[in-house]
XYZ file of C-alpha atoms in Angstrom:
681
model
C 26.729 13.528 -31.584
C 23.898 11.329 -32.883
C 25.284 7.956 -33.971
C 21.916 6.454 -34.857
C 21.114 5.918 -38.529
C 17.355 6.203 -37.888
C 15.226 8.145 -35.423
C 11.417 8.142 -35.445
C 8.669 9.967 -33.537
C 8.941 7.646 -30.515
C 12.053 9.568 -29.439
C 9.796 12.125 -27.729
C 7.942 9.495 -25.626
C 8.728 8.590 -21.988
C 7.798 4.874 -22.027
C 10.989 2.746 -21.976
C 9.297 0.276 -24.344
C 8.512 2.944 -26.921
C 11.991 4.448 -26.541
C 13.508 1.025 -27.270
C 11.986 1.358 -30.766
C 12.909 5.008 -31.348
C 15.853 4.111 -33.607
C 14.136 1.448 -35.718
C 13.945 2.198 -39.456
C 10.152 1.797 -39.120
C 8.351 5.173 -38.995
C 6.738 4.324 -35.676
C 4.263 6.718 -34.102
C 2.673 6.644 -30.665
C -1.093 6.187 -30.324
C -2.381 9.743 -30.684
C -4.801 11.852 -32.751
C -2.097 12.835 -35.257
C -1.244 9.225 -36.139
C -4.896 8.172 -36.328
C -5.838 11.179 -38.478
C -2.988 10.537 -40.926
C -4.246 6.954 -41.477
C -7.662 8.319 -42.440
C -6.251 11.108 -44.647
C -3.903 8.761 -46.514
C -6.405 5.856 -46.443
C -3.705 3.552 -45.083
C -4.195 0.542 -42.867
C -3.094 0.911 -39.258
C -0.435 -1.502 -38.047
C -0.792 -1.594 -34.263
C 2.047 -3.378 -32.468
C 1.648 -3.809 -28.708
C 4.203 -5.049 -26.170
C 6.076 -4.124 -23.004
C 9.689 -3.473 -22.122
C 10.469 -6.700 -20.243
C 8.882 -8.988 -22.875
C 11.431 -11.459 -24.324
C 9.568 -12.250 -27.566
C 8.926 -8.541 -28.159
C 12.711 -8.062 -28.278
C 13.126 -11.039 -30.599
C 10.588 -9.687 -33.070
C 12.066 -6.198 -32.880
C 15.506 -7.571 -33.765
C 14.264 -9.810 -36.598
C 11.649 -7.486 -38.123
C 11.570 -3.908 -36.901
C 15.343 -3.323 -37.071
C 15.386 -4.695 -40.630
C 15.366 -2.085 -43.406
C 13.573 -4.357 -45.905
C 10.745 -4.954 -43.453
C 10.623 -1.236 -42.587
C 10.311 -0.332 -46.280
C 7.137 -2.461 -46.583
C 5.661 -1.114 -43.330
C 6.436 2.519 -44.168
C 5.035 2.309 -47.686
C 1.712 0.623 -46.933
C 0.867 1.258 -43.253
C 0.693 3.840 -40.504
C 2.658 1.950 -37.850
C 1.773 2.574 -34.205
C 3.704 1.241 -31.207
C 1.797 0.815 -27.940
C 3.146 0.072 -24.460
C 0.428 -2.202 -23.084
C 1.295 -1.130 -19.538
C 0.693 2.535 -20.357
C -2.433 1.819 -22.401
C -4.144 -1.310 -21.060
C -7.389 -0.047 -22.652
C -5.950 -0.333 -26.182
C -4.345 -3.668 -25.300
C -7.704 -5.075 -24.098
C -9.524 -4.185 -27.323
C -6.940 -5.638 -29.691
C -6.182 -8.648 -27.481
C -9.881 -9.392 -27.648
C -9.730 -9.079 -31.442
C -6.794 -11.468 -31.828
C -8.419 -14.011 -29.482
C -11.590 -13.944 -31.586
C -9.560 -14.302 -34.802
C -7.032 -16.952 -33.722
C -8.291 -18.499 -30.468
C -5.274 -17.332 -28.482
C -3.265 -14.222 -27.668
C -0.026 -12.936 -26.176
C 2.751 -10.413 -26.753
C 4.028 -9.003 -28.976
C 0.459 -8.380 -30.107
C 0.269 -7.233 -33.728
C -3.017 -6.089 -35.268
C -3.726 -4.619 -38.674
C -6.795 -2.391 -38.655
C -8.811 -0.146 -40.936
C -7.880 3.550 -40.786
C -10.668 4.012 -38.186
C -9.156 1.358 -35.878
C -11.447 -1.614 -36.609
C -9.195 -4.710 -36.786
C -8.937 -7.090 -39.758
C -5.921 -9.298 -38.941
C -3.813 -10.229 -35.928
C -0.876 -12.340 -34.785
C 1.647 -12.539 -31.955
C 5.321 -13.254 -32.767
C 5.902 -13.550 -36.539
C 9.220 -14.344 -38.291
C 10.617 -11.885 -40.876
C 9.586 -13.882 -43.972
C 6.052 -14.546 -42.741
C 5.680 -10.930 -41.603
C 6.610 -9.484 -45.008
C 4.340 -11.995 -46.736
C 1.358 -11.242 -44.463
C 1.742 -7.478 -44.797
C 2.000 -7.751 -48.583
C -1.187 -9.806 -48.788
C -3.100 -7.480 -46.453
C -2.185 -4.249 -48.260
C -2.986 -5.885 -51.636
C -6.344 -7.134 -50.405
C -7.273 -3.721 -48.972
C -6.465 -2.038 -52.293
C -8.230 -4.623 -54.481
C -11.164 -5.763 -52.331
C -11.809 -2.990 -49.782
C -15.515 -3.815 -49.329
C -14.726 -7.415 -48.417
C -12.173 -6.233 -45.841
C -14.610 -3.689 -44.382
C -17.385 -6.332 -44.098
C -15.040 -8.561 -42.097
C -14.031 -5.633 -39.850
C -17.685 -4.804 -39.148
C -18.460 -8.385 -38.035
C -15.294 -8.690 -35.946
C -15.878 -5.338 -34.226
C -19.411 -6.444 -33.323
C -17.910 -9.551 -31.716
C -15.422 -7.444 -29.747
C -18.204 -5.160 -28.506
C -20.224 -8.104 -27.223
C -17.342 -9.812 -25.424
C -17.299 -9.200 -21.648
C -20.315 -6.881 -21.793
C -22.403 -7.986 -18.847
C -26.190 -7.748 -18.662
C -28.165 -7.017 -15.534
C -29.256 -10.208 -13.748
C -32.507 -9.287 -12.010
C -32.884 -12.696 -10.285
C -32.082 -12.185 -6.602
C -29.591 -14.855 -5.579
C -28.682 -15.853 -2.054
C -25.097 -17.097 -1.989
C -24.230 -20.131 0.108
C -21.352 -22.439 1.017
C -22.787 -25.220 -1.173
C -22.217 -23.039 -4.258
C -18.607 -22.507 -3.201
C -18.228 -26.291 -2.863
C -19.556 -26.734 -6.416
C -16.908 -24.341 -7.727
C -14.140 -26.139 -5.824
C -15.226 -29.590 -7.067
C -14.991 -28.430 -10.694
C -11.691 -26.599 -10.078
C -10.050 -29.663 -8.523
C -9.951 -31.387 -11.922
C -7.370 -28.806 -13.052
C -5.230 -28.759 -9.880
C -1.749 -30.281 -9.809
C -1.739 -31.833 -6.340
C 1.884 -33.031 -6.699
C 3.667 -29.858 -7.813
C 1.051 -27.186 -7.154
C -0.501 -24.743 -9.565
C -2.523 -25.718 -12.592
C -1.798 -29.064 -14.251
C 0.822 -29.040 -16.998
C 2.967 -26.166 -18.232
C 3.553 -23.252 -18.302
C 2.922 -22.475 -14.651
C 1.845 -18.984 -13.594
C 1.776 -17.903 -9.951
C -1.841 -16.721 -9.690
C -1.976 -14.845 -6.374
C -5.727 -14.235 -6.198
C -6.385 -17.949 -6.868
C -4.374 -19.033 -3.831
C -5.622 -16.201 -1.639
C -9.192 -17.377 -2.203
C -8.320 -21.089 -1.891
C -6.451 -20.443 1.375
C -9.505 -18.644 2.714
C -11.902 -21.316 1.507
C -9.751 -24.136 2.918
C -9.672 -22.557 6.371
C -13.274 -21.354 6.475
C -14.609 -24.674 5.120
C -12.105 -26.698 7.165
C -10.950 -28.445 3.974
C -7.534 -30.046 4.581
C -7.175 -31.269 0.973
C -7.360 -27.732 -0.440
C -5.131 -26.355 2.325
C -2.495 -28.977 1.446
C -2.806 -28.015 -2.223
C -2.254 -24.324 -1.405
C 0.785 -25.151 0.726
C 2.190 -27.414 -1.997
C 1.763 -24.626 -4.554
C 3.302 -21.916 -2.379
C 6.193 -24.113 -1.262
C 7.107 -25.229 -4.792
C 6.808 -21.676 -6.117
C 9.204 -20.544 -3.383
C 11.548 -23.498 -4.059
C 11.482 -23.048 -7.842
C 13.577 -21.051 -10.267
C 10.516 -18.855 -10.804
C 11.618 -17.389 -7.432
C 15.042 -15.721 -7.457
C 16.814 -17.924 -4.898
C 19.690 -15.469 -4.489
C 18.101 -12.034 -4.737
C 14.426 -12.589 -3.879
C 11.418 -11.696 -6.012
C 9.402 -13.681 -8.553
C 9.514 -13.929 -12.329
C 6.256 -13.980 -14.291
C 5.980 -17.738 -14.884
C 7.886 -20.964 -15.485
C 7.905 -22.663 -18.888
C 7.869 -26.132 -17.267
C 5.589 -27.876 -14.795
C 7.963 -27.866 -11.792
C 8.243 -24.055 -11.437
C 11.871 -24.301 -12.585
C 12.880 -22.250 -15.640
C 11.135 -18.894 -15.887
C 10.890 -16.239 -18.527
C 13.099 -14.088 -16.367
C 11.197 -10.785 -16.394
C 10.250 -9.572 -12.914
C 7.024 -7.569 -12.774
C 5.944 -5.260 -9.943
C 2.305 -6.458 -10.085
C 3.311 -10.093 -9.477
C 5.592 -9.282 -6.592
C 3.150 -6.942 -4.856
C 0.395 -9.534 -4.858
C 2.701 -12.418 -3.968
C 3.960 -10.521 -0.912
C 0.323 -10.163 0.217
C -0.296 -13.857 -0.448
C 2.784 -15.159 1.383
C 2.139 -12.801 4.320
C -1.447 -14.124 4.585
C -0.239 -17.698 4.229
C 2.294 -17.192 7.030
C -0.435 -15.642 9.168
C -2.598 -18.732 8.623
C 0.081 -21.467 8.830
C 3.165 -19.942 10.558
C 5.380 -21.567 7.892
C 8.848 -19.949 8.213
C 9.524 -20.326 4.481
C 6.655 -17.932 3.715
C 8.090 -15.305 6.050
C 11.506 -15.456 4.383
C 9.855 -15.068 0.935
C 8.089 -11.902 2.127
C 11.233 -10.357 3.629
C 13.479 -11.253 0.674
C 10.976 -10.062 -1.925
C 10.443 -6.741 -0.157
C 14.218 -6.305 0.047
C 14.431 -6.928 -3.708
C 11.662 -4.376 -4.375
C 13.364 -1.811 -2.162
C 16.780 -2.355 -3.754
C 15.743 -2.544 -7.402
C 12.230 -1.199 -7.979
C 11.888 1.842 -5.672
C 12.757 5.475 -6.346
C 13.522 8.235 -3.852
C 9.961 9.614 -4.059
C 8.623 6.327 -2.716
C 7.220 5.287 -6.095
C 7.756 1.781 -7.444
C 9.134 1.065 -10.907
C 7.382 -1.352 -13.251
C 9.710 -4.234 -14.132
C 13.094 -5.735 -14.894
C 13.756 -7.181 -18.330
C 14.002 -10.917 -19.065
C 17.117 -10.336 -21.180
C 20.524 -9.123 -20.065
C 24.009 -9.035 -21.542
C 25.930 -12.339 -21.308
C 29.715 -12.882 -21.062
C 29.996 -12.578 -24.854
C 28.356 -9.151 -24.888
C 25.083 -10.413 -26.393
C 21.570 -9.941 -25.003
C 20.420 -13.307 -23.680
C 17.393 -14.373 -21.683
C 18.232 -14.998 -18.023
C 21.975 -14.275 -18.400
C 22.006 -12.265 -15.157
C 20.437 -15.048 -13.084
C 21.999 -18.342 -14.246
C 25.235 -20.043 -13.169
C 27.609 -22.625 -14.584
C 28.953 -25.411 -12.393
C 32.508 -24.103 -12.869
C 31.534 -20.600 -11.692
C 29.878 -21.958 -8.560
C 32.794 -24.275 -7.729
C 35.252 -21.376 -8.019
C 33.138 -19.052 -5.856
C 31.941 -21.480 -3.148
C 35.023 -23.772 -2.942
C 34.573 -26.267 -0.075
C 30.878 -25.445 0.304
C 30.071 -26.291 -3.295
C 29.043 -29.904 -2.591
C 26.475 -28.939 0.049
C 25.305 -25.961 -2.036
C 24.794 -28.150 -5.107
C 22.689 -30.556 -3.073
C 20.639 -27.697 -1.596
C 20.054 -25.921 -4.920
C 20.273 -28.944 -7.252
C 23.314 -28.149 -9.367
C 22.653 -31.486 -11.060
C 20.290 -32.962 -13.675
C 17.272 -31.546 -11.767
C 18.493 -27.936 -11.876
C 20.131 -28.037 -15.321
C 18.731 -25.722 -17.995
C 20.764 -25.293 -21.221
C 24.227 -24.254 -22.515
C 25.934 -25.517 -19.302
C 23.701 -23.178 -17.264
C 21.823 -24.040 -14.092
C 18.745 -22.326 -12.700
C 18.835 -22.793 -8.925
C 15.893 -24.803 -7.581
C 15.170 -26.419 -4.223
C 13.607 -29.814 -3.698
C 13.985 -30.645 -0.009
C 13.446 -28.634 3.137
C 16.177 -27.568 5.556
C 15.433 -30.316 8.075
C 15.929 -33.099 5.498
C 19.170 -31.655 4.108
C 20.622 -30.896 7.551
C 19.859 -34.428 8.721
C 21.374 -36.033 5.613
C 24.571 -33.993 6.018
C 24.789 -34.402 9.815
C 24.666 -30.685 10.588
C 22.176 -28.653 12.590
C 19.394 -26.725 10.878
C 20.818 -23.534 12.381
C 24.214 -24.228 10.821
C 22.600 -24.896 7.438
C 20.529 -21.699 7.656
C 23.696 -19.758 8.448
C 25.457 -21.241 5.406
C 22.505 -20.431 3.117
C 22.627 -16.790 4.266
C 26.359 -16.614 3.491
C 25.908 -18.268 0.062
C 23.221 -15.765 -0.873
C 25.370 -12.838 0.235
C 28.449 -14.074 -1.661
C 26.548 -14.888 -4.860
C 24.602 -11.623 -4.759
C 27.924 -9.760 -4.595
C 29.317 -11.856 -7.456
C 26.180 -11.394 -9.555
C 26.368 -7.616 -9.098
C 29.494 -7.652 -11.312
C 27.345 -8.660 -14.305
C 25.441 -6.145 -16.414
C 21.997 -5.764 -14.892
C 18.728 -6.400 -16.761
C 17.143 -3.249 -18.166
C 14.754 -1.410 -15.851
C 11.355 -0.092 -16.890
C 11.374 3.033 -14.747
C 7.829 4.289 -15.260
C 5.513 4.082 -12.249
C 1.967 2.856 -12.840
C -0.664 3.798 -10.273
C -2.440 0.414 -10.276
C 0.760 -1.588 -9.919
C 2.030 0.774 -7.215
C -1.229 0.205 -5.327
C -0.753 -3.591 -5.502
C 2.774 -3.240 -4.128
C 1.531 -0.771 -1.513
C -1.008 -3.355 -0.361
C 1.790 -5.944 -0.229
C 3.731 -3.729 2.192
C 0.600 -3.065 4.287
C -0.260 -6.777 4.496
C 3.337 -7.584 5.478
C 3.177 -4.892 8.184
C -0.112 -6.225 9.558
C 1.312 -9.729 9.882
C 4.909 -9.063 10.979
C 4.493 -5.665 12.690
C 7.732 -4.471 11.054
C 7.760 -0.620 11.360
C 9.884 -0.228 8.217
C 7.213 -1.900 6.075
C 4.708 0.706 7.269
C 7.140 3.569 6.579
C 7.547 2.415 2.965
C 3.775 1.960 2.638
C 2.960 5.460 3.910
C 5.617 6.996 1.649
C 4.101 5.269 -1.403
C 0.507 6.061 -0.399
C 1.565 9.701 -0.030
C 3.235 9.614 -3.460
C -0.049 8.435 -5.030
C -2.035 11.018 -3.050
C 0.215 13.980 -3.903
C 1.367 13.118 -7.437
C -1.304 10.918 -9.062
C -4.497 12.261 -7.495
C -5.602 15.326 -9.477
C -7.499 18.423 -8.305
C -10.761 17.267 -9.916
C -10.685 14.012 -7.901
C -9.407 11.857 -10.771
C -6.305 9.658 -10.794
C -3.602 9.551 -13.442
C -2.232 6.209 -14.611
C 1.478 6.784 -15.231
C 4.355 8.738 -13.681
C 7.903 9.293 -14.893
C 10.572 11.994 -14.548
C 8.335 14.110 -12.319
C 5.483 14.069 -14.828
C 2.056 12.531 -14.135
C 0.259 11.474 -17.317
C -2.584 9.420 -18.905
C -6.071 9.638 -17.443
C -6.559 6.745 -15.016
C -8.333 3.474 -15.803
C -10.696 1.583 -13.516
C -7.787 -0.635 -12.411
C -6.043 2.469 -10.987
C -9.066 3.505 -8.934
C -9.963 -0.024 -7.805
C -6.464 -0.924 -6.593
C -5.842 2.433 -4.879
C -9.207 2.255 -3.088
C -8.388 -1.296 -1.947
C -4.910 -0.290 -0.743
C -6.192 2.824 1.048
C -8.885 0.806 2.875
C -6.146 -1.598 3.927
C -3.895 1.264 5.070
C -6.750 2.637 7.148
C -7.173 -0.812 8.751
C -3.461 -0.808 9.644
C -3.121 2.798 10.854
C -6.630 4.146 11.625
C -5.661 7.135 9.440
C -9.039 8.481 8.328
C -7.554 10.405 5.380
C -7.027 7.068 3.609
C -10.549 5.799 4.209
C -12.183 9.104 3.260
C -10.080 9.288 0.082
C -11.130 5.717 -0.786
C -14.784 6.794 -0.448
C -14.185 9.903 -2.622
C -12.570 7.764 -5.322
C -15.571 5.399 -5.316
C -17.887 8.397 -5.738
C -15.758 9.529 -8.693
C -15.971 6.054 -10.283
C -19.753 6.016 -9.919
C -19.874 9.328 -11.809
C -17.408 8.477 -14.585
C -17.119 4.677 -15.008
C -20.442 3.177 -13.883
C -23.099 1.814 -16.244
C -26.328 2.508 -14.366
C -28.315 0.114 -16.590
C -25.974 -2.887 -16.325
C -24.744 -2.118 -12.783
C -21.103 -2.696 -13.761
C -18.096 -0.426 -14.318
C -16.388 0.290 -17.633
C -12.603 0.067 -17.794
C -12.319 3.602 -19.220
C -13.715 6.888 -17.972
C -16.439 8.769 -19.830
C -13.858 11.565 -20.147
C -11.575 9.455 -22.384
C -11.440 9.543 -26.168
C -13.413 6.541 -27.357
C -11.785 3.488 -28.907
C -13.784 1.203 -31.220
C -15.644 -0.017 -28.132
C -15.807 0.577 -24.368
C -14.831 -2.567 -22.458
C -15.697 -4.017 -19.059
C -13.012 -6.036 -17.283
C -14.758 -9.010 -15.666
C -12.430 -12.006 -15.501
C -9.754 -12.304 -12.809
C -6.358 -12.906 -14.338
C -2.883 -12.582 -12.778
C -4.278 -9.251 -11.638
C -7.880 -9.439 -10.414
C -10.469 -7.812 -12.685
C -11.022 -4.141 -11.868
C -14.761 -4.894 -11.492
C -14.142 -7.634 -8.917
C -11.872 -5.334 -6.877
C -14.515 -2.581 -7.060
C -17.275 -4.952 -5.942
C -15.172 -5.953 -2.909
C -14.370 -2.291 -2.194
C -18.061 -1.340 -2.269
C -18.850 -4.203 0.096
C -16.330 -2.969 2.691
C -17.093 0.727 2.341
C -20.818 0.030 2.736
C -20.108 -0.994 6.340
C -17.628 1.762 7.156
C -20.049 4.409 5.869
C -23.406 2.704 6.601
C -24.179 2.987 2.890
C -26.770 0.448 1.748
C -26.491 1.659 -1.882
C -22.862 0.507 -1.989
C -23.859 -2.891 -0.582
C -26.672 -3.263 -3.112
C -24.335 -2.501 -6.043
C -21.732 -4.920 -4.706
C -24.267 -7.741 -4.463
C -25.795 -6.903 -7.855
C -22.358 -7.004 -9.513
C -21.760 -10.468 -8.061
C -25.208 -11.601 -9.221
C -24.452 -10.326 -12.713
C -21.491 -12.662 -13.147
C -22.500 -15.556 -10.853
C -23.443 -17.792 -13.813
C -19.875 -17.511 -15.136
C -18.211 -18.424 -11.842
C -19.487 -21.943 -11.275
C -17.649 -23.560 -14.198
C -14.465 -21.526 -14.065
C -13.470 -20.733 -10.484
C -9.841 -19.945 -11.320
C -10.997 -17.110 -13.609
C -13.204 -15.561 -10.929
C -11.349 -16.136 -7.663
C -11.510 -12.528 -6.479
C -15.269 -12.579 -7.109
C -15.313 -15.750 -4.995
C -13.800 -13.772 -2.097
C -16.902 -11.598 -2.272
C -19.129 -14.671 -2.471
C -17.499 -15.886 0.760
C -18.404 -12.555 2.386
C -22.059 -13.086 1.467
C -22.059 -16.813 2.330
C -21.127 -16.683 6.008
C -20.736 -14.230 8.869
C -18.774 -11.113 7.977
C -17.589 -9.102 10.973
C -17.156 -5.367 11.379
C -14.902 -4.485 14.307
C -14.789 -0.967 15.753
C -12.060 -0.260 18.313
C -12.197 2.991 20.277
C -10.015 4.352 23.051
C -6.503 5.545 23.815
C -5.093 2.020 23.271
C -6.995 1.467 20.004
C -3.831 1.381 17.867
C -2.341 -1.432 19.966
C -5.627 -3.387 20.034
C -6.099 -3.087 16.258
C -2.512 -4.257 15.749
C -3.120 -7.305 17.977
C -6.298 -8.285 16.113
C -4.623 -7.743 12.710
C -1.976 -10.373 13.528
C -4.619 -13.109 13.315
C -5.848 -14.687 10.089
C -9.496 -13.584 10.009
C -10.496 -13.254 6.340
C -14.150 -12.501 7.140
C -13.666 -9.154 8.889
C -12.931 -5.492 8.460
C -11.629 -3.272 11.250
C -11.511 0.382 12.187
C -9.935 2.156 15.122
C -9.879 5.604 16.691
C -8.265 7.108 19.775
C -10.651 10.078 19.702
C -14.131 11.061 18.542
C -14.625 9.942 14.939
C -17.052 10.959 12.190
C -16.724 7.622 10.330
C -20.246 6.120 10.662
C -18.933 2.726 11.903
C -17.115 4.551 14.754
C -19.545 7.405 15.428
C -20.906 8.002 18.976
C -18.939 5.049 20.350
C -15.904 6.777 21.903
C -15.659 6.905 25.704
C -12.741 8.950 27.053
C -11.831 6.594 29.922
C -12.307 3.217 28.211
C -10.953 1.024 25.426
C -14.002 -0.504 23.753
C -14.207 -3.209 21.083
C -17.485 -3.484 19.156
C -18.019 -6.705 17.211
C -20.784 -6.370 14.625
C -22.246 -8.729 12.022
C -24.063 -7.288 9.000
C -24.263 -3.932 10.763
C -25.755 -5.310 14.010
C -23.405 -4.827 16.981
C -23.056 -6.696 20.247
C -22.385 -4.868 23.507
C -18.828 -3.504 23.608
C -16.087 -5.516 25.313
C -12.714 -4.423 26.654
C -10.655 -7.590 26.296
C -8.887 -8.556 23.033
C -9.040 -12.313 23.719
C -12.759 -12.103 24.401
C -13.262 -10.175 21.145
C -11.245 -12.740 19.167
C -13.351 -15.550 20.635
C -16.491 -13.920 19.231
C -15.076 -14.086 15.697
C -15.983 -17.404 14.098
C -13.828 -18.035 11.029
C -15.512 -21.248 9.865
C -18.598 -21.051 7.629
């Protein structure tokens, strides 16, 4: 029996975010031709509201505005209201985020835009209280009725601005990239670095995986101890902070303070996939045991809470969960009171509270503590006159006990759709962890997920779909889906020598060149030429928490050019970097994945081909070392991959070390091969 007073068209959607709004009194519709046509027929303004299921402020605005019948009456009378899950439709999110940034100077979610019936925006805001919302909507509908030409003029100008943002022109000046340019970027970037606590100065603090991955590489290749210390400070404090789930593993999106302490508690797959890659790399480079434990705990969290039986990964866990009073509250699942901890841990409470700062340093609000570390195990063991081993043993027991206790609470809501791009980032996390730690289980999970993408998301015409839920693959893929899958499949080939993955990566690049590439500008659009057009077609250029799809593609083309002896791929890769080089020098943190590519062009970049019956073992040995300026391929038989072709000898294990396509004589000893690889610029 239906107990809901209201049900709207969102009830037939699969997105958990859209379904959360299916019983609002607002006549929500999904973004589709029917909704857009009705706006034109009725000459009503579009009200486009964009969010995602684990977004705290989206829930707040839903409760205050969209569940309110007075608000719904205004929206239903004057607007065609469309709800968008930004994770399902990042293309729509990009366009209207761009609009709100041009109008207000900032953006965020929930993202609310009012647009003309044809989709051109005229007004935007993020979270708005009930009174202000009703007032704004009243003014907008009145203005559209009374002064439509004025509103249309504004929309025309704004849309022109949106079209010009992030559209890159061809830079025909041939640039040679060098280490001195990298140094210039670092010198500017240093002004914004928090050398005490890590991350960017001030608050909030976002873990930005591609920033630290580049800075780690730069620090080691340039032999820069100051930057290496900064990276280690950042990674250590992130792992010590409340932004990392000290009991269950896995990272939240960001902390609201400058010490990585109190997060918005949503846990996103894309963060955790990239952070696993980062911490695995950082362990590989530094052998810091803390980084290893972060990788293992985070992968355990992903396996326990974000993985389905098909090997696909779910999207996120909500920030809000039900508290002891039965109300939805941010972080309720993760926080503890002092009394709770004393009752659970008994005699160990004193040591636990010192370890995890159940004191002024770890206090949050309403008698709640967010666990945070400050000192390492050696310091705490010494202060309490116990061995480090004994302390480590206690920490393991505490985590086990508290995890069991926490499981009695109502869990945060799960967003159970699987997005191809985010799955590919998590897939790469598993592959990177396998390369570094040689843990067979990590590879099993990786192959299962790669197979899921290959069998369920890759379509017969060579295209990828973006979303998967309940056995159904939907939404034509975006450039981010192709770029991340290509990257992950190249990486899986490097780990396994499975040529299916490398050949599929090449096929996907060919598809992107046919359907996403702008031949004139030598850059890729975010949407395929098969998609219904929005008010403009965007290019994603700037690296954010996720790297820009164009920067991932440029790196992919660079690598595949060597595997397939394809100079066209290399030329495009270099041209793409040239196109945005002028933007990089003053804003390194917004272009750090592009800077990885600049490193490739600035020093030696090695191609390693390993052939012979023991190739798998040799590749595995080489992969254990931190060598950011290399790619590797292996084969235990004759191979048609151009890098490997005509190099197999039945009775020998041969290692070819090449630079820029020129190879030295083959060698048979791993140590000798490693000695030929110079990491420093």
